[in-house]
Amino acid sequence: MTDGTPKTVGIKQIAAAAGISIGTVDRALHNRPGVNPKTRSRVLKIAEKLGYRPNLAARSLKLNRRLRIVAHLPRQIASFFDPLREGVREAAAAIRGVTVDVTFRTYPHLGDGDLKLLEEDLERDYDGILMTPGNPSQVESAIRRFTERGTAVVCVASDAPRSSRLASVSVDAAISGSIAAELLGTVLHSEGTVATITGDLNTFDHGEKLRGFAATLATMAPHLTLISTIETHDSPKEAYRATLALLKRNPSPAGIYVSTANSIPVLRALEENGMCGRVQLITTDLFAELIPSIESGAILATLYQRPFTQGKLAFETLCRFLVDGVQLEPVTRLAPHIILRSNLPLFLERLPAGLEMG
Amino acid sequence: MTDGTPKTVGIKQIAAAAGISIGTVDRALHNRPGVNPKTRSRVLKIAEKLGYRPNLAARSLKLNRRLRIVAHLPRQIASFFDPLREGVREAAAAIRGVTVDVTFRTYPHLGDGDLKLLEEDLERDYDGILMTPGNPSQVESAIRRFTERGTAVVCVASDAPRSSRLASVSVDAAISGSIAAELLGTVLHSEGTVATITGDLNTFDHGEKLRGFAATLATMAPHLTLISTIETHDSPKEAYRATLALLKRNPSPAGIYVSTANSIPVLRALEENGMCGRVQLITTDLFAELIPSIESGAILATLYQRPFTQGKLAFETLCRFLVDGVQLEPVTRLAPHIILRSNLPLFLERLPAGLEMG
DNA sequence: ATAATTATCGGTAACGTACCCGGAAAGTTA
DNA sequence: TAACTTTCCGGGTACGTTACCGATAATTAT
């Protein structure tokens, strides 16, 4: 309410108001030893009254903090991890008041080569690390060694819940599966069979997705029967072959949930058998090759895992902790976006050029 | 690769390497006048070679910028604007390197009292203003006066496209309507009639929503006929009464799209007539009172306009411009979230306590 | 009692940058 | 050549904070 002097109130103003020196105010504010308890409380009270807000720029200048952050991300599913990287970059570019150096390191695909990178970066003294645990149980000990030496670890896209990571950002995999089941159950009115096509049940939460799918199918769509679960191991040929095999065993499924980004071969196999309009399809992740199938109505819905947002959020969480020491939500579960024909245009901006799949 | 000396390379190191003074380096790096072109290019080359990265902490300390930002938001639709305010607050708290003072000002409801607030704040010299244009054409001249005196204006939740605002953040209203139409068209297989219930066709993009709804209904769901459009003017009694009248005229609509947050009275009217399970409902915005109806399946889908994200994004856009001078996307159209029974839990975190409606 | 130790506080350099001021060098005019 | 203008550059100060070194007062040991 005192709007007369909108001056900056710093440590110096507090010192003047209390009639003591700057050094003492600093000690009092930071619980450093060597200050009379009475003086300390008096300083805190005055700081409160004056509305003291520390100048973070000055602080990090004096401390000369230079955050070194490294991101370990696979090259494999480019349609997902490229936008994620972009999200990290954009968040890093928006940082002010402290210098951050972000290093990007890559390895072939999830669960292959990430451990070697972790070993290597244990030597270098990074302040924070961003990573996607391919096989959570395998990286737990590595994460512990990082956190013990003071390096904060944030998991993105996938989680290692039993590890000592600072935080985790990802979409909720189980709910992704549930959404797929609910959509199929709502659109399909009569009895029928559904199948799922997944990547690798051990990695990237595919297991969670299928659990959620099966559970919701049972409760919200009892008229649909889950007949088959296919693993493609992120191989296009395998996905194509497996889809053909599925159609052989079951010529007319009512719906298919593709929980991996590897959906193009599935579409091709369906198309060649004239099934494209006759089966309700739910796919995962967005990339250029998928657009025609969404626009034509061949795909009922696409569950978009928002890689850009994930990268941005993970980086912000890490920085917020390293710089200000505040710990945001330790576990953030984003809602996947449900892409339909009508809202597709809104997602075509930061679209990755193409899907590069091993 | 030169990992021998990971020292901080600053303006001083460049000066030493070039054998000139710090001041000259500063002038050269910032295109300030009074530098010999040859010296300038030499400095730039050395800076490039040494990998100079300006110390942002030192810069913002020296400049000691203090941003004064004001947000004009209505009290009315609390389920929407309270989370939006929270988003602004969180984004403001995450700002570093520059002190920002955010003032929140409120007025009764959209289109009432906002002009008076704008007039008042023309006197005070704010650096930026966040606002929701109730009636876009009315605020255009006020926005122009702000921008002419150097105050950046960002529109949030609604837009004034023909004004001189710096940027605009909102959900895509037309696509919101399209989503509603597509969902109804996909779920309803046989011929039938649908109705829409809106707030005020003049404000808050309700007109856009209905245009999108009607257009998509015609192309993607020709078996459905739009029979009626009701304006509730954000009054619960009117919404209740109008819904009853609708049922009187048309006892059994197949679907209803409620494009305003004012959906509780509609639900009550439907329930009292035993229509709850028999009509497919699509509502707008999320608040506590709506949860049971979503969980029970009485509502097919809820279009969530992500107020928290809108506030956060709008503030970030404004700050990014005021601090760094970079202009992000002038117009950001967020995708509304489609809330179903299965993904509802993900949206219950930052939920506003209750819906306060006129 | 004095000396030694501790508790409490004041003073100040430095972090890297931006900007102002004055001086030197070069060019221009009388 | 002298006086002046223009161009270019070096030196210095200040931003708010932290960390360190002394200085003084209070307490304890001898």
Coordinates of N, CA and C in Angstrom, one line a residue, chain B residues 232-330:
Chain B
T232 N -27.5 -18.9 -22.6 CA -27.9 -18.9 -21.1 C -27.4 -17.6 -20.4
H233 N -26.5 -16.8 -21.1 CA -26.0 -15.6 -20.5 C -25.4 -15.9 -19.1
D234 N -24.8 -17.1 -19.0 CA -24.1 -17.5 -17.7 C -25.0 -17.4 -16.5
S235 N -26.3 -17.5 -16.7 CA -27.2 -17.5 -15.6 C -27.8 -19.0 -15.3
P236 N -27.6 -19.5 -14.1 CA -28.0 -20.9 -13.8 C -29.5 -21.1 -14.0
K237 N -30.3 -20.1 -13.5 CA -31.7 -20.2 -13.7 C -32.1 -20.3 -15.1
E238 N -31.6 -19.4 -15.9 CA -31.9 -19.4 -17.3 C -31.5 -20.7 -18.0
A239 N -30.3 -21.2 -17.6 CA -29.9 -22.5 -18.2 C -30.8 -23.6 -17.9
Y240 N -31.3 -23.6 -16.6 CA -32.2 -24.7 -16.2 C -33.5 -24.6 -17.0
R241 N -34.1 -23.4 -17.0 CA -35.3 -23.2 -17.7 C -35.3 -23.5 -19.2
A242 N -34.2 -23.1 -19.8 CA -34.0 -23.3 -21.2 C -33.9 -24.8 -21.6
T243 N -33.2 -25.5 -20.7 CA -33.1 -26.9 -20.9 C -34.5 -27.6 -20.9
L244 N -35.3 -27.2 -19.9 CA -36.6 -27.8 -19.8 C -37.4 -27.5 -21.0
A245 N -37.3 -26.2 -21.5 CA -38.0 -25.8 -22.7 C -37.6 -26.6 -23.9
L246 N -36.3 -26.9 -24.0 CA -35.7 -27.7 -25.1 C -36.4 -29.1 -25.1
L247 N -36.4 -29.7 -23.9 CA -37.0 -31.0 -23.8 C -38.5 -31.1 -24.1
K248 N -39.1 -29.9 -23.9 CA -40.5 -29.9 -24.2 C -40.7 -29.9 -25.7
R249 N -39.9 -29.1 -26.3 CA -40.0 -29.0 -27.8 C -39.5 -30.3 -28.4
N250 N -38.5 -30.9 -27.9 CA -37.9 -32.0 -28.5 C -37.6 -33.1 -27.4
P251 N -38.5 -34.0 -27.1 CA -38.4 -34.8 -26.0 C -37.2 -35.7 -25.9
S252 N -36.6 -36.0 -27.1 CA -35.5 -37.0 -27.0 C -34.3 -36.7 -28.0
P253 N -33.6 -35.6 -27.6 CA -32.4 -35.3 -28.5 C -31.3 -36.4 -28.3
A254 N -30.6 -36.6 -29.4 CA -29.5 -37.7 -29.3 C -28.3 -37.1 -28.6
G255 N -28.0 -35.8 -28.7 CA -26.8 -35.3 -28.1 C -27.0 -33.8 -27.8
I256 N -26.2 -33.3 -26.8 CA -26.2 -31.9 -26.4 C -24.8 -31.5 -26.2
Y257 N -24.5 -30.3 -26.8 CA -23.1 -29.8 -26.6 C -23.3 -28.5 -25.8
V258 N -22.8 -28.5 -24.5 CA -22.8 -27.4 -23.7 C -21.5 -26.7 -23.8
S259 N -21.4 -25.5 -24.4 CA -20.2 -24.9 -24.7 C -19.8 -23.8 -23.6
T260 N -20.6 -23.7 -22.6 CA -20.3 -22.8 -21.5 C -20.0 -23.7 -20.2
A261 N -19.3 -23.1 -19.3 CA -19.1 -23.8 -18.0 C -20.3 -24.0 -17.2
N262 N -21.4 -23.3 -17.6 CA -22.6 -23.3 -16.8 C -23.5 -24.6 -17.1
S263 N -22.9 -25.7 -16.8 CA -23.5 -27.0 -17.2 C -24.3 -27.7 -16.1
I264 N -24.1 -27.3 -14.9 CA -24.8 -28.0 -13.7 C -26.3 -27.9 -13.9
P265 N -26.8 -26.7 -14.1 CA -28.3 -26.7 -14.2 C -28.8 -27.5 -15.4
V266 N -28.1 -27.6 -16.4 CA -28.5 -28.4 -17.6 C -28.6 -29.9 -17.1
L267 N -27.5 -30.3 -16.4 CA -27.5 -31.7 -15.9 C -28.7 -32.0 -15.0
R268 N -29.0 -31.0 -14.2 CA -30.1 -31.2 -13.2 C -31.4 -31.3 -14.0
A269 N -31.6 -30.5 -15.0 CA -32.9 -30.6 -15.7 C -33.0 -31.9 -16.5
L270 N -31.9 -32.4 -17.0 CA -31.9 -33.6 -17.7 C -32.2 -34.8 -16.8
E271 N -31.5 -34.7 -15.6 CA -31.7 -35.8 -14.6 C -33.2 -35.9 -14.2
E272 N -33.8 -34.7 -13.9 CA -35.1 -34.7 -13.4 C -36.1 -35.3 -14.5
N273 N -35.7 -35.3 -15.7 CA -36.6 -35.8 -16.8 C -36.1 -37.2 -17.2
G274 N -35.2 -37.8 -16.4 CA -34.8 -39.2 -16.7 C -34.0 -39.3 -18.0
M275 N -33.4 -38.2 -18.4 CA -32.7 -38.3 -19.7 C -31.2 -38.5 -19.6
C276 N -30.7 -38.7 -18.3 CA -29.3 -38.7 -18.1 C -28.5 -39.7 -18.9
G277 N -29.0 -40.9 -18.9 CA -28.2 -41.9 -19.7 C -28.6 -42.0 -21.1
R278 N -29.7 -41.3 -21.5 CA -30.2 -41.5 -22.8 C -29.8 -40.4 -23.8
V279 N -29.1 -39.4 -23.4 CA -28.6 -38.4 -24.3 C -27.1 -38.2 -24.1
Q280 N -26.3 -38.1 -25.2 CA -24.9 -38.0 -25.1 C -24.5 -36.5 -24.9
L281 N -23.8 -36.3 -23.8 CA -23.5 -34.9 -23.4 C -22.1 -34.6 -23.5
I282 N -21.8 -33.4 -24.0 CA -20.5 -32.9 -24.1 C -20.4 -31.5 -23.4
T283 N -19.6 -31.4 -22.4 CA -19.6 -30.2 -21.5 C -18.3 -29.4 -21.7
T284 N -18.2 -28.3 -21.0 CA -17.0 -27.5 -21.1 C -16.5 -27.1 -19.7
D285 N -15.2 -27.1 -19.6 CA -14.5 -26.8 -18.3 C -14.8 -27.8 -17.2
L286 N -13.8 -27.8 -16.3 CA -13.8 -28.8 -15.2 C -13.9 -28.1 -13.9
F287 N -14.8 -28.7 -13.0 CA -14.9 -28.2 -11.6 C -15.5 -29.3 -10.8
A288 N -15.4 -29.1 -9.5 CA -15.7 -30.2 -8.6 C -17.1 -30.8 -8.8
E289 N -18.0 -29.9 -8.9 CA -19.4 -30.4 -9.0 C -19.7 -31.3 -10.2
L290 N -18.8 -31.2 -11.2 CA -19.0 -32.0 -12.4 C -18.5 -33.4 -12.3
I291 N -17.6 -33.7 -11.3 CA -16.9 -34.9 -11.3 C -17.8 -36.1 -11.2
P292 N -18.8 -36.1 -10.3 CA -19.7 -37.3 -10.3 C -20.4 -37.6 -11.6
S293 N -20.8 -36.6 -12.3 CA -21.4 -36.9 -13.6 C -20.5 -37.4 -14.6
I294 N -19.2 -37.1 -14.5 CA -18.2 -37.7 -15.5 C -18.0 -39.1 -15.1
E295 N -17.8 -39.4 -13.8 CA -17.5 -40.7 -13.3 C -18.6 -41.7 -13.6
S296 N -19.8 -41.2 -13.5 CA -21.0 -42.1 -13.7 C -21.3 -42.4 -15.2
G297 N -20.6 -41.6 -16.0 CA -20.9 -41.8 -17.4 C -22.0 -41.0 -18.0
A298 N -22.5 -40.1 -17.2 CA -23.6 -39.2 -17.6 C -23.1 -38.3 -18.7
I299 N -21.8 -38.0 -18.6 CA -21.2 -37.1 -19.6 C -20.3 -37.9 -20.5
L300 N -20.4 -37.7 -21.8 CA -19.6 -38.4 -22.7 C -18.1 -37.9 -22.7
A301 N -18.0 -36.6 -22.8 CA -16.7 -36.0 -22.8 C -16.8 -34.5 -22.3
T302 N -15.7 -34.1 -21.6 CA -15.7 -32.7 -21.2 C -14.5 -32.0 -21.9
L303 N -14.7 -30.9 -22.5 CA -13.6 -30.2 -23.2 C -13.0 -29.2 -22.2
Y304 N -11.8 -29.5 -21.8 CA -11.1 -28.7 -20.8 C -10.2 -27.7 -21.4
Q305 N -10.4 -26.5 -21.0 CA -9.7 -25.4 -21.7 C -8.4 -25.0 -21.1
R306 N -7.9 -25.8 -20.2 CA -6.6 -25.7 -19.6 C -6.2 -24.2 -19.2
P307 N -7.0 -23.7 -18.2 CA -6.8 -22.4 -17.8 C -5.4 -22.2 -17.2
F308 N -5.0 -23.1 -16.4 CA -3.6 -23.0 -15.8 C -2.6 -22.9 -16.8
T309 N -2.6 -23.7 -17.8 CA -1.6 -23.6 -18.9 C -1.7 -22.3 -19.6
Q310 N -2.9 -21.9 -19.9 CA -3.1 -20.6 -20.6 C -2.4 -19.4 -19.8
G311 N -2.7 -19.4 -18.5 CA -2.1 -18.3 -17.7 C -0.6 -18.4 -17.7
K312 N -0.1 -19.6 -17.5 CA 1.4 -19.8 -17.5 C 2.0 -19.3 -18.8
L313 N 1.4 -19.8 -19.9 CA 2.0 -19.5 -21.2 C 1.9 -18.0 -21.5
A314 N 0.8 -17.4 -21.2 CA 0.6 -16.0 -21.5 C 1.7 -15.2 -20.7
F315 N 1.8 -15.5 -19.5 CA 2.8 -14.8 -18.7 C 4.2 -15.0 -19.3
E316 N 4.6 -16.2 -19.6 CA 5.9 -16.5 -20.2 C 6.1 -15.7 -21.5
T317 N 5.1 -15.7 -22.3 CA 5.2 -15.0 -23.5 C 5.5 -13.5 -23.3
L318 N 4.7 -12.9 -22.3 CA 4.9 -11.5 -22.0 C 6.3 -11.2 -21.5
C319 N 6.7 -12.1 -20.5 CA 8.1 -11.8 -19.9 C 9.2 -12.0 -20.9
R320 N 9.0 -13.1 -21.7 CA 10.1 -13.3 -22.7 C 10.3 -12.1 -23.6
F321 N 9.2 -11.4 -23.9 CA 9.3 -10.2 -24.7 C 9.9 -9.1 -24.0
L322 N 9.4 -8.9 -22.8 CA 9.9 -7.7 -22.0 C 11.3 -7.8 -21.6
V323 N 11.8 -9.0 -21.3 CA 13.1 -9.2 -20.8 C 14.1 -9.4 -21.9
D324 N 13.8 -10.4 -22.8 CA 14.8 -10.7 -23.8 C 14.5 -10.0 -25.1
G325 N 13.3 -9.5 -25.3 CA 13.0 -8.8 -26.5 C 12.6 -9.8 -27.6
V326 N 12.6 -11.1 -27.3 CA 12.2 -12.0 -28.3 C 10.7 -12.2 -28.4
Q327 N 10.2 -12.2 -29.5 CA 8.8 -12.3 -29.7 C 8.4 -13.8 -30.1
L328 N 7.8 -14.5 -29.2 CA 7.4 -15.8 -29.5 C 6.2 -15.8 -30.4
E329 N 5.6 -16.9 -30.7 CA 4.4 -17.0 -31.5 C 3.4 -15.9 -31.2
P330 N 3.1 -15.0 -32.1 CA 2.1 -14.0 -31.7 C 0.8 -14.5 -31.3

